[in-house]
Amino acid sequence: MRYKKITPDNSVFVILSFEGPDLYSQAGGLGFRVTELSEALAKKGFETHVIFVGDPYKPAVETLNQKRLILHRWSQWISKYYPLGVYQGEEEKLYDYNESVPYFVLDEIARPAVKEKKKLVVLAEEWHTAECVMRLSDLLHYFGLRDKAVIFWNANHTMSFDRINWGRLAFVATLTTVSRFMKHYMWDMGLNPIVIPNGVPDRMFQGVDSEKVARFREVFESDFLLLKVGRMDPNKRWNMAMDAVAELKRRGSKVNFLIRPGREPYGGEVIYNAERNGLYVYNLNLSKPTFEELLEALQEARDADVLTLNFVVEDEYLRIFYYGCDAVLANSGMEPFGLVGLEVMACGGVVFTGCTGEEYAIPYQNAIVLETADPVEIVNNLYYLKSEPAVGQKIRREAKIAAKRYAWGQVVDNLLRKIEYAAIMQKSDMED
Amino acid sequence: MVQEVAIYLVVHQPRRIKLPAQPIPQGVSAEDMEKCLFDERLNQRYFDKVTRYCYIPATDKFLELVEKGMKISISFSVSFLQQAMKWGERDVLPRFRKLVAHPNVELIGMEPYHSFIFLWDIDMFVKRMEWARNYLAQLLGKEPTVSDTTEMYLSNDVYFALQKAGFEATFMDGRPWVLGWREATHLYNYSQSRLKILIRHHSLSDDVGYRFSNRQWCHYPLTADTYVTWIQQTRGDFVFLGWDYETFGEHHSVYSGIFDFLEWLPVELKKREVSLATPSQLVQKYAPTAYDLPLPEFGSTWAGSGGMEFFLGNSAQQAILRLMMSVYNKAKLTGNEKLVDIALWLAQSDNLHLIQWYGRGGGSEAEVSQYFTPQEWFQLSPDGIIWHQQQVYKNAIRAMDYYMRP
């Protein structure tokens, strides 16, 4: 048997996902994953289609990256009734996606690809696409094209696992997931997914403007400058982080805790608990601020214990924050992968991760890995780093090295090798 | 013994609802609401199938026969016509236009959406019948003076509604429970009123409509000469036969010999000196001697055992009827004409016809119902079909909440 390689000449990619590149379509890590993965594939020369629940007021089809990346904004006729984002009107969009995407992929992508003697590679993300993938596989099978396709379905999270027909899905697709932690989780369900980790975009390694970092640091005269970014979800352990800040304050340390939360209703409980613990929470409402405006606003709010960044924080500022803070608290109780943690590491920041899917983090080597939900564990480690600055410096250095192993280019190479294996497993007829 | 025969054909395709039920976005426009409620892809699939097996070959055959002198009458639901405009503009609609234009063909009126609206809004029914007459006149170039109703429903109130809508005559199925001692082979009217009633000969019609390809039937295979012998031996003035148009090629496939039967029917009738007439010609001829027929307050239909049992005989059908009325009432409350139109589509009788089999052990009526139920639905399971069908109506009612806001 000869080795048959996936190349741009013999393959066309389709990424199926609710989340995608539009701001409207981003609710968590999945949107970034899809954006970066599709761009990385297109950069490697693959024709890549992304079918996602896009902004209803953007073009239905958009071609980027020398016509290799084709964005298909799906369910726009429904999204126009749901301005709050990708998951508003979720059930309505799900129905539409399941009903229409399989036929579209069959007629508009699979058939032309097969005509050009190319293989269809389908990468489907999250529970929302599970039914769609099953229907697509059935359709391809019905029309005699199933052996011209390789289908992957990826679990980024355990959300709505109860809504998936696993027997059927595992039969039609190669299951993948983002970490060995998730693999073990799914083993308990009688499944054996292939691990393809998330990646970090190259721009995260660009380094940060040290002058801007210094000016950002100068704003605060605190003992500890902390940051937390994430959805307002109990799994993210927001209360643990707030309790740690309150504990530091009780011990007489001055803390500034910047938070960039999601808009989920659980946030109300978190802020209530923070205020009850004596923390002064200040909302920073800005709209596309320049760096000067941002610093000015932070200056005005620096007496607050908790500063809520209620605006879209641009990538550049985020990297400055990641690097400039004493620690970024990515202290999730359950994290399938933990993209934020890896991004902080790529920027040379100090991240406190949980200890589930964040398998890139090695305690005291390139990150602080928290083993419990006890806020004192955070407090203790912050005082430790304060007392041992050399450890912090080493963590920052090692973090960058570790994160580089997860650059999207590397991840895609990993992915391609696994597609080649899956093609054999799915008895997909690969052109030489 | 009868000297004349009239043949009536009903062309109809339902506008099938979308199952599983599609959730409807809040604040949705009426046009987008329609997208969620009706399965146009499924409708096209069935339309294309029936076009291939029936609409093209049967219409070609009828065109040939009327040219040779055969007389027929034909009605179209707007439900069918709109599908024909969408998916049969090149091959189906021109054929039917040509057929209707022929002097030997009488165009008959019909409740446009094949709905049961007359059960709960008789005024609207009158308006709809008037609208349908104009619609048919504009689209097909002939204005009907005789009208059928959905599933040949006739009751006391619907009789007067049709008269009010300006029609000259209507049809009723000749069931013993309505006719009593009377014969189906005469022209009738009710309470000395103007509107005449032609009675469809139930058993002779069903010999072709239902039994023709039944190999277990003692008269199988039925030939035109045997059939015409039966007609000839029938007592009365005339025999009025009513069939689904889809009888020819779809309900009975080409391999059943139905087209040969059709071809030989006028030949055999001529041989036995039984002439063919249109309903209007029969009305004109027999009006002076029309007999009085007491009409049922509980309407009769041509389906099942001849009443509404076929449509309202099980609890699932009764639930859908209530939902049909609720969605219609809600649409009326909004004052939005497009929503009322959607509610009228949802009042289509087929939505009751398609679930007659539910909860029954089987039997010939359930087999008929099941035959018309889209096979694609059965992957939902029988209970699933019922649940999702009700959900379609509930979704529509809730989606109209937005239009009730001040």
Tab-separated table of N, CA and C in Angstrom, chain A residues 307-382:
chain	number	residue	atom	x	y	z
A	307	LEU	N	-12.380	45.854	37.317
A	307	LEU	CA	-12.720	46.727	36.178
A	307	LEU	C	-13.293	45.867	35.058
A	308	THR	N	-14.563	46.081	34.796
A	308	THR	CA	-15.203	45.271	33.754
A	308	THR	C	-15.052	45.954	32.405
A	309	LEU	N	-14.412	45.285	31.485
A	309	LEU	CA	-14.188	45.853	30.146
A	309	LEU	C	-15.387	45.501	29.273
A	310	ASN	N	-16.339	46.421	29.221
A	310	ASN	CA	-17.569	46.154	28.464
A	310	ASN	C	-17.457	46.629	27.028
A	311	PHE	N	-16.496	46.113	26.320
A	311	PHE	CA	-16.339	46.470	24.913
A	311	PHE	C	-15.479	45.398	24.254
A	312	VAL	N	-15.498	45.449	22.940
A	312	VAL	CA	-14.687	44.473	22.211
A	312	VAL	C	-13.222	44.895	22.334
A	313	VAL	N	-12.431	44.066	22.998
A	313	VAL	CA	-11.026	44.407	23.215
A	313	VAL	C	-10.212	43.906	22.021
A	314	GLU	N	-9.599	44.840	21.349
A	314	GLU	CA	-8.844	44.470	20.146
A	314	GLU	C	-7.678	43.551	20.502
A	315	ASP	N	-7.316	42.757	19.522
A	315	ASP	CA	-6.233	41.790	19.694
A	315	ASP	C	-4.953	42.418	20.254
A	316	GLU	N	-4.607	43.592	19.726
A	316	GLU	CA	-3.361	44.243	20.138
A	316	GLU	C	-3.385	44.555	21.638
A	317	TYR	N	-4.521	45.097	22.098
A	317	TYR	CA	-4.631	45.456	23.510
A	317	TYR	C	-4.640	44.203	24.394
A	318	LEU	N	-5.294	43.197	23.842
A	318	LEU	CA	-5.392	41.948	24.602
A	318	LEU	C	-3.993	41.371	24.841
A	319	ARG	N	-3.158	41.446	23.806
A	319	ARG	CA	-1.793	40.913	23.945
A	319	ARG	C	-0.990	41.729	24.960
A	320	ILE	N	-1.237	43.032	24.957
A	320	ILE	CA	-0.563	43.887	25.955
A	320	ILE	C	-1.024	43.496	27.357
A	321	PHE	N	-2.313	43.284	27.495
A	321	PHE	CA	-2.858	42.875	28.802
A	321	PHE	C	-2.280	41.518	29.230
A	322	TYR	N	-2.269	40.576	28.272
A	322	TYR	CA	-1.780	39.226	28.591
A	322	TYR	C	-0.333	39.296	29.121
A	323	TYR	N	0.462	40.093	28.425
A	323	TYR	CA	1.872	40.175	28.788
A	323	TYR	C	2.074	41.052	30.019
A	324	GLY	N	1.318	42.152	30.086
A	324	GLY	CA	1.567	43.157	31.110
A	324	GLY	C	1.039	42.821	32.490
A	325	CYS	N	0.066	41.946	32.571
A	325	CYS	CA	-0.496	41.616	33.888
A	325	CYS	C	0.428	40.659	34.638
A	326	ASP	N	0.289	40.679	35.945
A	326	ASP	CA	1.081	39.737	36.742
A	326	ASP	C	0.623	38.307	36.503
A	327	ALA	N	-0.672	38.179	36.301
A	327	ALA	CA	-1.185	36.832	35.994
A	327	ALA	C	-2.517	36.956	35.286
A	328	VAL	N	-2.749	36.002	34.395
A	328	VAL	CA	-4.069	35.887	33.751
A	328	VAL	C	-4.715	34.645	34.354
A	329	LEU	N	-5.900	34.844	34.908
A	329	LEU	CA	-6.568	33.721	35.582
A	329	LEU	C	-7.455	32.970	34.590
A	330	ALA	N	-6.929	31.883	34.067
A	330	ALA	CA	-7.715	30.994	33.190
A	330	ALA	C	-8.005	29.737	34.013
A	331	ASN	N	-8.538	29.974	35.211
A	331	ASN	CA	-8.635	28.946	36.254
A	331	ASN	C	-9.891	28.097	36.134
A	332	SER	N	-10.188	27.610	34.928
A	332	SER	CA	-11.441	26.866	34.734
A	332	SER	C	-11.457	25.559	35.506
A	333	GLY	N	-12.647	25.171	35.899
A	333	GLY	CA	-12.822	23.876	36.565
A	333	GLY	C	-12.928	22.760	35.551
A	334	MET	N	-13.440	23.097	34.393
A	334	MET	CA	-13.532	22.118	33.298
A	334	MET	C	-13.262	22.853	32.000
A	335	GLU	N	-12.185	22.490	31.389
A	335	GLU	CA	-11.795	23.166	30.149
A	335	GLU	C	-11.403	22.101	29.139
A	336	PRO	N	-12.142	21.974	28.053
A	336	PRO	CA	-11.771	20.940	27.075
A	336	PRO	C	-10.368	21.159	26.507
A	337	PHE	N	-9.990	22.403	26.341
A	337	PHE	CA	-8.656	22.702	25.825
A	337	PHE	C	-8.047	23.928	26.525
A	338	GLY	N	-8.786	25.009	26.560
A	338	GLY	CA	-8.293	26.219	27.217
A	338	GLY	C	-7.487	27.090	26.293
A	339	LEU	N	-8.163	27.648	25.300
A	339	LEU	CA	-7.483	28.437	24.281
A	339	LEU	C	-6.883	29.712	24.862
A	340	VAL	N	-7.584	30.323	25.807
A	340	VAL	CA	-7.084	31.577	26.382
A	340	VAL	C	-5.722	31.326	27.042
A	341	GLY	N	-5.629	30.251	27.783
A	341	GLY	CA	-4.371	29.926	28.466
A	341	GLY	C	-3.217	29.841	27.487
A	342	LEU	N	-3.467	29.180	26.353
A	342	LEU	CA	-2.410	29.009	25.354
A	342	LEU	C	-2.058	30.345	24.704
A	343	GLU	N	-3.050	31.174	24.491
A	343	GLU	CA	-2.784	32.484	23.882
A	343	GLU	C	-1.941	33.362	24.823
A	344	VAL	N	-2.250	33.285	26.093
A	344	VAL	CA	-1.453	34.050	27.076
A	344	VAL	C	-0.002	33.575	27.028
A	345	MET	N	0.168	32.268	26.958
A	345	MET	CA	1.526	31.715	26.907
A	345	MET	C	2.252	32.169	25.641
A	346	ALA	N	1.491	32.199	24.522
A	346	ALA	CA	2.116	32.632	23.267
A	346	ALA	C	2.620	34.069	23.373
A	347	CYS	N	1.936	34.871	24.171
A	347	CYS	CA	2.339	36.278	24.348
A	347	CYS	C	3.436	36.422	25.408
A	348	GLY	N	3.810	35.341	26.041
A	348	GLY	CA	4.828	35.407	27.096
A	348	GLY	C	4.253	35.866	28.422
A	349	GLY	N	2.977	35.612	28.625
A	349	GLY	CA	2.349	35.981	29.885
A	349	GLY	C	2.376	34.830	30.873
A	350	VAL	N	1.977	35.168	32.106
A	350	VAL	CA	1.890	34.130	33.145
A	350	VAL	C	0.417	33.746	33.285
A	351	VAL	N	0.145	32.491	33.034
A	351	VAL	CA	-1.256	32.072	33.109
A	351	VAL	C	-1.447	31.076	34.251
A	352	PHE	N	-2.543	31.246	34.963
A	352	PHE	CA	-2.977	30.267	35.960
A	352	PHE	C	-4.075	29.441	35.297
A	353	THR	N	-3.786	28.216	34.979
A	353	THR	CA	-4.796	27.368	34.318
A	353	THR	C	-5.409	26.427	35.341
A	354	GLY	N	-6.493	25.784	34.912
A	354	GLY	CA	-7.015	24.666	35.673
A	354	GLY	C	-6.224	23.432	35.285
A	355	CYS	N	-6.745	22.267	35.635
A	355	CYS	CA	-5.960	21.071	35.304
A	355	CYS	C	-6.831	20.009	34.638
A	356	THR	N	-7.552	20.437	33.606
A	356	THR	CA	-8.328	19.449	32.851
A	356	THR	C	-7.761	19.330	31.430
A	357	GLY	N	-8.305	20.099	30.493
A	357	GLY	CA	-7.848	19.944	29.099
A	357	GLY	C	-6.623	20.746	28.739
A	358	GLU	N	-6.048	21.503	29.684
A	358	GLU	CA	-4.924	22.393	29.355
A	358	GLU	C	-3.617	21.613	29.416
A	359	GLU	N	-3.495	20.631	28.518
A	359	GLU	CA	-2.344	19.723	28.636
A	359	GLU	C	-1.024	20.351	28.185
A	360	TYR	N	-1.071	21.540	27.632
A	360	TYR	CA	0.144	22.272	27.268
A	360	TYR	C	0.808	22.896	28.501
A	361	ALA	N	0.063	22.994	29.620
A	361	ALA	CA	0.571	23.702	30.804
A	361	ALA	C	1.295	22.746	31.749
A	362	ILE	N	2.556	23.088	32.076
A	362	ILE	CA	3.333	22.262	33.028
A	362	ILE	C	3.603	23.130	34.259
A	363	PRO	N	3.171	22.670	35.429
A	363	PRO	CA	3.227	23.510	36.627
A	363	PRO	C	4.638	24.041	36.924
A	364	TYR	N	4.719	25.319	37.129
A	364	TYR	CA	5.935	26.047	37.500
A	364	TYR	C	7.021	25.990	36.419
A	365	GLN	N	6.742	25.364	35.305
A	365	GLN	CA	7.669	25.375	34.171
A	365	GLN	C	7.243	26.448	33.170
A	366	ASN	N	5.951	26.341	32.747
A	366	ASN	CA	5.485	27.334	31.769
A	366	ASN	C	4.150	27.950	32.167
A	367	ALA	N	3.629	27.548	33.311
A	367	ALA	CA	2.333	28.074	33.780
A	367	ALA	C	2.165	27.714	35.251
A	368	ILE	N	1.131	28.294	35.848
A	368	ILE	CA	0.734	27.837	37.177
A	368	ILE	C	-0.524	27.005	36.978
A	369	VAL	N	-0.488	25.769	37.410
A	369	VAL	CA	-1.625	24.877	37.213
A	369	VAL	C	-2.338	24.693	38.545
A	370	LEU	N	-3.577	25.123	38.588
A	370	LEU	CA	-4.340	25.059	39.838
A	370	LEU	C	-5.028	23.708	39.957
A	371	GLU	N	-4.892	23.120	41.137
A	371	GLU	CA	-5.425	21.763	41.332
A	371	GLU	C	-6.781	21.768	42.015
A	372	THR	N	-7.175	22.903	42.587
A	372	THR	CA	-8.427	22.935	43.352
A	372	THR	C	-9.253	24.169	42.971
A	373	ALA	N	-10.419	24.252	43.610
A	373	ALA	CA	-11.279	25.429	43.405
A	373	ALA	C	-11.093	26.409	44.567
A	374	ASP	N	-10.047	26.217	45.323
A	374	ASP	CA	-9.813	27.026	46.522
A	374	ASP	C	-9.118	28.339	46.141
A	375	PRO	N	-9.741	29.491	46.431
A	375	PRO	CA	-9.114	30.771	46.060
A	375	PRO	C	-7.750	30.972	46.710
A	376	VAL	N	-7.540	30.325	47.842
A	376	VAL	CA	-6.249	30.473	48.530
A	376	VAL	C	-5.112	29.919	47.669
A	377	GLU	N	-5.429	28.929	46.831
A	377	GLU	CA	-4.399	28.377	45.949
A	377	GLU	C	-3.899	29.452	44.978
A	378	ILE	N	-4.819	30.280	44.492
A	378	ILE	CA	-4.421	31.396	43.615
A	378	ILE	C	-3.577	32.395	44.418
A	379	VAL	N	-4.094	32.752	45.591
A	379	VAL	CA	-3.423	33.760	46.430
A	379	VAL	C	-2.005	33.317	46.755
A	380	ASN	N	-1.888	32.084	47.166
A	380	ASN	CA	-0.592	31.553	47.559
A	380	ASN	C	0.407	31.598	46.407
A	381	ASN	N	-0.057	31.205	45.220
A	381	ASN	CA	0.840	31.204	44.066
A	381	ASN	C	1.231	32.615	43.639
A	382	LEU	N	0.307	33.564	43.797
A	382	LEU	CA	0.647	34.953	43.450
A	382	LEU	C	1.747	35.476	44.380
